[in-house]
Amino acid sequence: MTVKMIIDTDPGIDDAMAIAYAAADPNIEVIGLTTVFGNVYVEQGTRNALHLVEMLDLNCPVAEGAAKPLEIPLDPPSHQVHGAEGFGGLPAPTPSGKAISESAAEFLCRTCSENPGEVVICAIGPLTNLAHALRLDPHIAHTAGKVVIMGGSAEVGGNITQFAEANIFHDPHAAAEVFAADWPVVMVGLDVTHDIICTSQDFDKLKAYAPKTGGFIKAISSFYLDFYASVGLTEGCHLHDPAAVIAAAYPHHFQTRDMPLSVILDGERRGETQPAPGASTPLVSVCTGVDDDGVKARFMAAYRALS
Ligand code: RIB
Ligand code: CA
């Protein structure tokens, strides 16, 4: 069955990899992109999302979302990881399209309400838009089919700090609201994304399989690989955001454990996600294991199927 998916994103290099993967997978119908600050400023993210829609022939709307977190000041964008414009060393793209007039939260609420139970929201940036959507229309907790997030970590510590994963770190209050809402949430965190590694040779293959899309991914990946190498990870880069899209459509590649989660809101552990046994908040389905070869093979195969 085809999965109807809205991707909430801060594109971003691995975001672009995830969106291109989703566009290539015949079992996924991308029905919209919503943008959020994070890897880049939200205006840059919206522009990059519009470029991806045009390059990938996605034919779906882009709705711009939050420019800043719910309660804390905006962190500087992660230009050292994703490049000054979000696509590594490439210059700013110049898409011809425009974002729709609805905000990301409005688009999420309306689309889920018009397709009750059918839409998977795959959130691969800070969770601010999802929190705004819950505030705008709490009923979205019942109309959204499933929420799959790339973010957090249950047992392996953080990446942006020793304790926190970047997407949760950038807006811990939003993450806490998303985890507290009564909707089905799957957390694809560092516990599994650190096991899925793509090498420079893999990106060469993507370019050979699909010169346009794979070539673009190859071009942006070199900056990302350089960042990983600069922090001692010379083997390759993690497929964080593609893992969440794949988990949304192919959950059998992942082992999960249901647990309540708490989020540290401030201090040096800001953004840390912690299992909270006995807490009264809803259970989150936390990915604790992954068939990394299966996920990687699926990622590669999607590009191979492109013309
Ligand atoms: O921690 C990985 C996440 O942070 C990914 O979503 C990546 O795009 C960055 O934003
Ligand atoms: Ca992201």
JSON list of C-alpha atoms in Angstrom, two decimals, residues 22 28 36 90-91 112 120 143 165 185 258:
[
{"chain": "A", "resi": 22, "resn": "ALA", "atom": "CA", "xyz": [10.98, 9.31, -0.82]},
{"chain": "A", "resi": 28, "resn": "ILE", "atom": "CA", "xyz": [5.65, 6.55, -0.91]},
{"chain": "A", "resi": 36, "resn": "VAL", "atom": "CA", "xyz": [11.35, 24.52, 9.82]},
{"chain": "A", "resi": 90, "resn": "LEU", "atom": "CA", "xyz": [26.68, 24.27, -3.80]},
{"chain": "A", "resi": 91, "resn": "PRO", "atom": "CA", "xyz": [25.44, 27.84, -4.28]},
{"chain": "A", "resi": 112, "resn": "CYS", "atom": "CA", "xyz": [-4.64, 15.31, 8.23]},
{"chain": "A", "resi": 120, "resn": "VAL", "atom": "CA", "xyz": [2.20, 9.80, 7.98]},
{"chain": "A", "resi": 143, "resn": "THR", "atom": "CA", "xyz": [-6.42, 12.58, 12.44]},
{"chain": "A", "resi": 165, "resn": "GLU", "atom": "CA", "xyz": [20.64, 14.89, 19.36]},
{"chain": "A", "resi": 185, "resn": "VAL", "atom": "CA", "xyz": [4.97, 8.47, 17.65]},
{"chain": "A", "resi": 258, "resn": "ASP", "atom": "CA", "xyz": [7.54, 1.24, 23.71]}
]
